[in-house]
Coordinates of C-alpha atoms and ligand atoms in Angstrom, one line a residue:
M505 CA 0.0 0.0 0.0
N506 CA 1.6 3.2 -1.1
F507 CA -1.0 5.9 -1.0
F508 CA 1.4 8.9 -1.4
K509 CA 3.8 7.2 -3.8
E510 CA 4.2 10.3 -6.0
I511 CA 5.4 12.3 -3.0
P512 CA 9.1 12.2 -2.0
E513 CA 10.3 12.3 1.6
I514 CA 10.6 15.8 2.9
H515 CA 14.0 17.0 4.2
Y516 CA 15.5 20.3 5.3
E517 CA 17.1 22.1 2.5
G518 CA 17.3 25.7 3.9
P519 CA 15.6 29.0 3.1
E520 CA 17.2 29.3 -0.3
S521 CA 15.7 26.0 -1.6
D522 CA 13.1 26.3 -4.3
N523 CA 12.1 22.6 -3.9
P524 CA 8.5 22.8 -2.8
F525 CA 8.9 19.3 -1.2
S526 CA 11.5 20.5 1.3
F527 CA 11.7 22.3 4.7
R528 CA 13.1 25.8 4.6
Y529 CA 13.2 26.3 8.4
Y530 CA 12.4 23.0 10.1
D531 CA 15.8 21.3 10.6
A532 CA 14.8 18.3 12.7
N533 CA 18.2 17.6 14.2
A534 CA 19.5 21.1 14.6
K535 CA 19.7 22.1 18.3
I536 CA 17.9 24.9 19.8
L537 CA 17.7 25.7 23.6
G538 CA 19.5 22.5 24.3
K539 CA 17.2 20.2 22.4
T540 CA 16.8 19.2 18.8
Q541 CA 13.9 21.1 17.0
R542 CA 12.2 17.7 16.6
E543 CA 12.2 17.2 20.4
Y544 CA 11.2 20.8 21.1
L545 CA 8.4 21.1 18.6
K546 CA 6.9 17.6 19.1
F547 CA 4.8 17.8 15.9
A548 CA 1.7 15.6 15.7
M549 CA -0.6 14.7 12.8
S550 CA -4.4 15.1 13.4
Y551 CA -6.0 11.8 12.1
W552 CA -9.4 13.5 11.5
H553 CA -8.4 16.4 9.3
T554 CA -5.4 14.7 7.6
M555 CA -6.8 11.3 6.9
C556 CA -10.5 11.8 7.0
A557 CA -11.6 15.4 6.1
G558 CA -12.8 15.6 2.5
G559 CA -13.3 19.3 2.3
T560 CA -17.1 19.2 2.7
D561 CA -18.8 22.4 3.9
M562 CA -22.4 23.5 4.4
F563 CA -22.7 24.1 0.7
G564 CA -20.8 21.4 -0.9
E565 CA -19.7 17.8 -1.2
A566 CA -16.3 16.5 -0.6
S567 CA -13.6 17.9 -2.9
I568 CA -10.6 15.9 -1.6
E569 CA -10.2 12.2 -2.2
K570 CA -9.9 10.4 1.2
T571 CA -11.1 7.0 0.2
Y572 CA -8.6 4.3 0.9
S573 CA -10.6 1.2 0.0
R574 CA -14.0 0.4 -1.6
E575 CA -14.1 -3.1 0.1
G576 CA -15.9 -2.0 3.2
A577 CA -15.5 0.3 6.2
M578 CA -13.0 -2.0 8.0
Q579 CA -10.7 -2.4 5.0
N580 CA -10.9 1.4 4.4
A581 CA -9.8 2.0 8.1
K582 CA -6.9 -0.4 7.7
N583 CA -5.7 1.2 4.5
K584 CA -6.1 4.6 6.1
A585 CA -3.8 3.5 8.9
Y586 CA -1.1 2.4 6.4
A587 CA -1.6 5.7 4.6
A588 CA -1.3 7.7 7.9
F589 CA 2.0 6.1 8.7
E590 CA 3.4 6.6 5.2
F591 CA 2.3 10.3 5.5
M592 CA 4.0 10.8 8.9
N593 CA 7.0 9.0 7.8
K594 CA 7.5 11.1 4.7
L595 CA 7.2 14.3 6.7
G596 CA 9.2 13.1 9.7
I597 CA 6.3 13.6 12.1
D598 CA 6.7 11.5 15.3
Y599 CA 3.2 11.7 16.9
Y600 CA -0.4 11.5 15.9
C601 CA -3.7 12.4 17.6
F602 CA -7.0 10.6 17.0
H603 CA -10.7 10.3 17.9
D604 CA -12.0 6.8 18.3
R605 CA -14.2 7.1 15.2
D606 CA -11.4 8.5 13.0
I607 CA -9.4 5.2 13.3
A608 CA -12.2 2.7 13.2
P609 CA -15.8 2.8 12.0
E610 CA -18.8 3.0 14.3
G611 CA -20.7 -0.3 14.3
D612 CA -24.5 -0.9 14.9
T613 CA -23.9 -1.4 18.6
L614 CA -21.3 -0.2 21.0
Q615 CA -19.9 -3.7 21.3
E616 CA -19.4 -3.8 17.5
S617 CA -17.7 -0.4 17.5
N618 CA -15.4 -1.6 20.3
R619 CA -14.4 -4.7 18.4
N620 CA -13.6 -2.5 15.4
L621 CA -11.4 -0.4 17.7
D622 CA -9.6 -3.5 19.0
E623 CA -8.8 -4.7 15.6
I624 CA -7.6 -1.4 14.2
S625 CA -5.6 -0.5 17.3
D626 CA -3.7 -3.8 16.9
L627 CA -2.7 -2.7 13.5
L628 CA -1.9 0.8 14.7
L629 CA 0.3 -0.6 17.4
S630 CA 2.3 -2.7 15.0
L631 CA 2.6 0.2 12.6
Q632 CA 3.9 2.4 15.5
K633 CA 6.6 -0.1 16.2
E634 CA 7.5 -0.5 12.6
Y635 CA 7.8 3.2 12.0
G636 CA 8.8 4.4 15.5
K637 CA 5.7 6.7 15.9
K638 CA 3.7 7.5 19.0
V639 CA 0.3 8.7 20.1
L640 CA 0.3 12.3 21.4
W641 CA -3.3 12.0 22.6
G642 CA -6.5 10.2 22.0
T643 CA -10.1 11.2 22.4
A644 CA -13.7 10.1 21.8
N645 CA -15.9 11.6 19.2
C646 CA -19.0 12.4 21.2
F647 CA -20.5 15.0 19.0
Y648 CA -21.0 13.6 15.5
N649 CA -23.7 10.9 16.1
K650 CA -27.2 12.4 16.4
R651 CA -27.6 10.7 19.8
Y652 CA -25.3 13.6 21.0
M653 CA -27.4 16.4 19.6
H654 CA -28.0 17.8 23.1
G655 CA -24.6 17.0 24.4
A656 CA -22.8 13.9 25.8
G657 CA -21.7 14.5 29.4
T658 CA -24.2 17.3 29.6
A659 CA -27.1 15.6 27.9
P660 CA -30.5 16.0 29.4
N661 CA -31.0 12.3 28.9
A662 CA -29.2 9.9 31.3
D663 CA -29.0 7.1 28.7
V664 CA -27.0 9.4 26.4
F665 CA -24.8 10.2 29.3
A666 CA -24.2 6.5 30.1
F667 CA -23.5 5.7 26.4
A668 CA -21.0 8.5 26.2
A669 CA -19.3 7.4 29.4
A670 CA -19.0 3.9 28.0
Q671 CA -17.6 5.2 24.7
I672 CA -15.0 7.3 26.5
K673 CA -14.0 4.4 28.7
K674 CA -13.1 2.5 25.5
A675 CA -11.4 5.4 23.9
L676 CA -9.2 5.9 27.0
E677 CA -8.3 2.2 27.0
I678 CA -7.3 2.4 23.4
T679 CA -5.2 5.5 24.1
V680 CA -3.5 3.6 26.9
K681 CA -3.0 0.5 24.7
L682 CA -1.3 2.7 22.1
G683 CA 1.0 4.3 24.7
G684 CA -0.5 7.8 24.6
N685 CA 0.5 10.1 27.4
A686 CA -2.6 12.3 27.2
Y687 CA -6.3 12.1 26.7
V688 CA -8.4 15.0 25.5
F689 CA -11.8 16.2 26.2
W690 CA -13.2 18.6 23.7
G691 CA -16.8 19.3 24.7
G692 CA -18.2 19.2 21.1
R693 CA -21.8 19.7 22.0
E694 CA -21.3 20.3 25.8
G695 CA -23.2 23.7 25.8
Y696 CA -26.6 25.0 25.0
E697 CA -28.7 26.6 22.3
T698 CA -31.1 28.3 24.6
L699 CA -31.4 28.7 28.4
L700 CA -35.1 28.2 28.1
N701 CA -34.7 24.5 28.0
T702 CA -31.4 24.0 29.9
N703 CA -30.6 23.2 33.6
T704 CA -27.0 24.6 33.4
A705 CA -26.2 23.8 37.1
L706 CA -27.1 20.1 36.6
E707 CA -25.4 19.8 33.3
L708 CA -22.1 21.1 34.7
D709 CA -22.3 19.0 37.8
N710 CA -22.9 16.0 35.6
M711 CA -19.9 16.9 33.3
A712 CA -17.7 17.0 36.3
K713 CA -19.0 13.6 37.5
L714 CA -18.1 12.2 34.1
L715 CA -14.6 13.7 34.2
T716 CA -14.0 12.4 37.7
M717 CA -15.1 8.9 36.8
V718 CA -12.8 8.9 33.7
R719 CA -9.9 10.3 35.8
D720 CA -10.4 7.6 38.5
Y721 CA -10.8 4.8 35.9
G722 CA -7.7 6.0 34.0
R723 CA -5.6 6.0 37.1
K724 CA -7.0 2.5 38.0
I725 CA -5.9 1.0 34.6
G726 CA -2.4 2.6 34.9
F727 CA -2.8 5.8 32.8
K728 CA -0.1 8.1 34.2
G729 CA -0.5 10.9 31.6
D730 CA -2.4 14.1 31.5
F731 CA -6.1 14.7 30.9
Y732 CA -6.7 17.8 28.9
I733 CA -9.6 20.0 28.4
E734 CA -9.7 21.9 25.1
P735 CA -11.6 25.2 25.5
K736 CA -13.8 26.5 22.7
P737 CA -16.4 29.3 23.1
K738 CA -19.0 28.4 20.5
E739 CA -19.6 26.2 17.4
P740 CA -21.3 23.9 17.1
T741 CA -23.3 25.0 20.1
K742 CA -24.2 28.7 20.6
H743 CA -22.4 28.6 24.0
Q744 CA -20.0 26.0 25.0
Y745 CA -19.3 25.5 28.7
D746 CA -15.5 25.3 28.2
F747 CA -15.6 28.8 26.8
D748 CA -11.9 29.8 27.3
A749 CA -8.9 28.9 29.5
S750 CA -10.1 31.0 32.4
T751 CA -13.6 29.4 32.4
V752 CA -12.1 25.9 32.3
L753 CA -9.8 26.8 35.2
A754 CA -12.8 27.9 37.3
F755 CA -14.6 24.6 36.5
L756 CA -11.5 22.5 37.4
R757 CA -11.1 24.4 40.7
K758 CA -14.8 24.1 41.6
Y759 CA -14.8 20.3 41.0
N760 CA -11.3 19.5 42.4
L761 CA -9.9 18.3 39.1
L762 CA -6.7 20.4 39.1
G763 CA -3.6 18.2 39.2
D764 CA -4.9 15.6 36.7
F765 CA -6.3 18.0 34.2
K766 CA -4.4 20.6 32.1
L767 CA -5.5 22.4 28.9
N768 CA -5.1 21.9 25.3
I769 CA -5.1 25.3 23.6
E770 CA -6.2 25.7 20.1
A771 CA -5.3 28.9 18.3
N772 CA -8.6 29.2 16.4
H773 CA -10.6 28.6 19.5
A774 CA -8.7 31.4 21.3
T775 CA -9.5 33.9 18.6
L776 CA -13.2 32.7 18.6
A777 CA -13.3 33.6 22.3
G778 CA -12.0 37.1 21.5
H779 CA -8.5 36.4 22.8
T780 CA -5.2 36.1 21.2
F781 CA -3.6 32.6 21.0
Q782 CA -0.8 34.0 23.2
H783 CA -3.3 35.2 25.8
E784 CA -4.7 31.7 26.3
L785 CA -1.3 30.1 26.6
R786 CA -0.3 32.8 29.1
V787 CA -3.4 32.1 31.2
C788 CA -2.5 28.4 31.3
A789 CA 1.2 28.9 32.1
D790 CA 0.3 31.4 34.9
N791 CA -1.9 28.8 36.5
G792 CA 0.3 25.7 36.0
V793 CA -2.1 24.0 33.5
F794 CA -0.2 24.4 30.3
G795 CA -0.6 21.0 28.5
S796 CA -0.7 20.9 24.7
I797 CA -1.4 22.9 21.6
D798 CA -3.7 22.4 18.6
A799 CA -1.7 24.4 16.0
N800 CA -3.8 26.2 13.5
R801 CA -5.3 29.6 12.8
G802 CA -8.6 31.2 12.0
D803 CA -9.3 34.0 9.5
T804 CA -9.5 37.5 11.0
L805 CA -12.4 38.3 8.7
L806 CA -14.4 35.1 9.5
G807 CA -16.1 34.5 12.8
W808 CA -16.0 30.7 12.7
D809 CA -13.7 27.8 13.2
T810 CA -11.8 27.6 9.9
D811 CA -8.9 25.4 11.2
Q812 CA -6.4 26.8 8.7
F813 CA -2.8 25.7 8.7
P814 CA -0.7 28.2 10.8
T815 CA 1.5 30.3 8.6
D816 CA 1.6 33.6 10.5
I817 CA 5.1 34.0 11.9
Y818 CA 4.1 36.6 14.6
D819 CA 1.6 34.1 15.9
T820 CA 4.0 31.1 15.9
T821 CA 6.7 33.3 17.4
M822 CA 4.6 34.5 20.3
C823 CA 3.3 30.9 20.8
M824 CA 6.7 29.5 21.1
Y825 CA 7.8 32.4 23.3
E826 CA 5.1 31.3 25.7
V827 CA 6.0 27.6 25.3
I828 CA 9.7 28.3 26.1
K829 CA 8.8 30.4 29.1
A830 CA 6.5 27.6 30.3
G831 CA 9.4 25.2 30.2
G832 CA 8.5 23.4 27.0
F833 CA 6.2 20.5 26.4
T834 CA 6.1 17.5 28.7
N835 CA 3.3 15.2 27.7
G836 CA 2.0 17.7 25.1
G837 CA 3.1 18.8 21.7
L838 CA 2.0 20.7 18.6
N839 CA -0.9 18.9 17.0
F840 CA -1.8 20.2 13.5
D841 CA -5.6 20.4 14.1
A842 CA -5.7 22.0 10.6
K843 CA -7.1 21.2 7.3
S844 CA -6.1 22.2 3.8
R845 CA -8.7 24.5 2.2
R846 CA -11.4 23.0 0.2
G847 CA -9.8 24.3 -2.9
S848 CA -6.4 22.9 -2.1
N849 CA -7.5 19.4 -2.9
T850 CA -4.6 17.3 -4.0
K851 CA -2.3 15.0 -2.1
E852 CA 0.5 17.5 -2.9
D853 CA -1.5 20.2 -1.1
L854 CA -1.7 18.0 2.0
F855 CA 2.1 17.9 2.1
F856 CA 2.5 21.6 1.2
S857 CA 0.1 22.4 4.1
Y858 CA 2.1 20.5 6.7
I859 CA 5.4 21.8 5.3
A860 CA 4.1 25.4 5.7
G861 CA 2.9 24.7 9.2
M862 CA 6.0 22.9 10.4
D863 CA 8.3 25.6 8.9
A864 CA 6.2 28.4 10.4
F865 CA 6.6 26.8 13.9
A866 CA 10.3 26.1 13.4
L867 CA 10.9 29.7 12.4
G868 CA 8.7 30.9 15.3
L869 CA 10.8 28.8 17.7
R870 CA 14.0 30.4 16.4
C871 CA 12.4 33.9 16.5
A872 CA 11.2 33.3 20.1
E873 CA 14.7 32.2 21.1
K874 CA 16.1 35.4 19.6
I875 CA 13.6 37.6 21.6
I876 CA 14.6 35.7 24.8
N877 CA 18.3 35.8 24.1
D878 CA 18.2 39.5 23.2
G879 CA 16.7 40.1 26.7
R880 CA 15.4 43.7 26.0
I881 CA 11.7 42.6 26.4
D882 CA 12.4 40.6 29.6
S883 CA 14.5 43.4 31.2
F884 CA 11.8 46.0 30.2
V885 CA 9.1 44.0 31.9
A886 CA 11.3 43.4 35.0
K887 CA 12.1 47.1 35.3
R888 CA 8.4 48.0 34.8
Y889 CA 7.5 46.1 38.0
E890 CA 10.6 46.9 40.0
S891 CA 8.7 49.0 42.6
Y892 CA 7.4 45.7 44.0
E893 CA 10.9 44.5 44.8
S894 CA 11.5 46.9 47.8
G895 CA 9.8 49.1 50.3
I896 CA 6.0 49.4 50.2
G897 CA 5.8 47.4 47.0
K898 CA 7.6 44.4 48.4
K899 CA 5.2 44.4 51.4
I900 CA 2.2 44.4 48.9
K901 CA 3.8 41.6 47.0
D902 CA 4.5 39.5 50.1
G903 CA 1.0 40.1 51.4
T904 CA 2.1 41.8 54.6
A905 CA 0.8 45.3 53.8
T906 CA -2.5 46.4 55.5
L907 CA -5.0 48.9 54.2
E908 CA -4.3 51.2 57.1
E909 CA -0.5 51.1 56.3
L910 CA -1.2 51.9 52.7
E911 CA -3.4 54.8 53.6
K912 CA -0.6 56.2 55.8
Y913 CA 1.9 55.7 53.0
A914 CA -0.4 57.4 50.4
F915 CA -0.9 60.4 52.7
S916 CA 2.9 60.8 52.8
L917 CA 3.1 60.9 49.0
G918 CA 0.9 63.9 48.6
D919 CA 0.0 63.0 45.1
V920 CA 1.3 60.4 42.5
T921 CA 2.2 62.3 39.4
T922 CA 5.0 60.2 38.0
N923 CA 4.2 57.1 35.9
T924 CA 6.5 55.6 33.3
S925 CA 5.7 54.9 29.7
G926 CA 4.6 51.4 28.7
R927 CA 6.6 51.8 25.4
Q928 CA 4.4 49.5 23.4
E929 CA 5.4 50.7 20.0
Y930 CA 9.2 50.6 21.0
L931 CA 8.7 47.0 22.1
E932 CA 6.9 46.1 18.9
S933 CA 9.7 47.5 16.9
I934 CA 12.2 45.5 18.8
V935 CA 10.2 42.4 18.0
N936 CA 10.1 43.4 14.3
S937 CA 13.9 44.0 14.2
L938 CA 14.5 40.6 15.7
L939 CA 12.1 38.8 13.4
F940 CA 13.2 40.4 10.1
Ligands
LIG571 C1 -13.0 21.0 17.2 C2 -11.9 20.5 18.0 C3 -11.7 19.0 17.9 C4 -10.8 18.6 19.1 C5 -10.8 17.1 19.4 O1 -13.3 22.2 17.0 O2 -10.8 21.3 17.7 O3 -11.1 18.6 16.7 O4 -9.5 19.1 19.0 O5 -12.1 16.6 19.6
LIG572 CA1 -8.7 21.1 18.4
LIG573 CA1 -11.0 24.2 15.6

């Protein structure tokens, strides 16, 4: 089986290369910040977009050929697995992420779906060994089937909740079987369309119960990795409970799930929530829940989840700046939750898309390293807050100042008329001079 036979292996050739099938910036074995780029960036292939998505949209049928066999759904899934490993191998991608239903077809019953998963995961395991590839994370698709039209863990119907729980149990077992160090919850339809028919308090309590059961079961079967929640504010539902990083943090704190759960931040979901990608990463790092990244981007002119390949160097730079500051990835990595445009419909386009995304992050990593090594931004920020390092500021920072003491201090000041400039434009021009 040689699905991508017309495509060569992709290697680093440098920025001057005009070979479209080469990396211009991603030099896998070159060291950066003490690790190879390959170790630092931990690129992953998304099974759903890469192997399954045919370019359908609300207005049109598939435009991209993603059929691997016409001899039944199981043969198709097997050939898809061979093609996936051929694809990762040609690009030098070490990890992949999957939903249960991406890798094996859903059967007529849950038992049949589980048997399909057992069979295909045996094949995946042997391909992982043959090619030296790993699972970054697994997840369950609890949003596609119509039974989940009102949600899964937040469904108003307990049978749906139970069905979802059973499906997730199996998806976690398969993730563990395949050696994944992370399991993702993206609450596809965990939200509401109207408050007129929704008991939000019960739905959120139930969601927490589900996550707690999965956490406990995972630990029982020896899963030592991280659970991730992936925030997204809307689409497909009008309001999704896991709106953004701060909302998810409040949920994890309320239900005592911190420690086992971290966050998987997707660039396009950040912008849908009205934040920058960097902001969401910063919120995670500040709160010790930085886990993994779904690398993609939206379109600034469109208000929906376009899942485009990330090619904006400012974005990838500021992302890697936050990742470096957070200490790099542990169990997480950079998963290309991105799809080629409907009009980019050839096998070559799939490779060009990944090359563009991988190069953008490799360049972003180098640019972020430059900003950090240059030191002007860091020292500006340190200086900006230096009044908290001594005197009254230190007391505030240490939590020993009282309101009475601050009043006395303020009276002694007369008025506060001095304030230093934030120098935003100057800092932006430093970034530009380092990038270009
Ligand atoms: C959809 C999400 C989804 C998750 C995994 O918008 O990004 O693909 O990453 O279920
Ligand atoms: Ca995602
Ligand atoms: Ca998305």
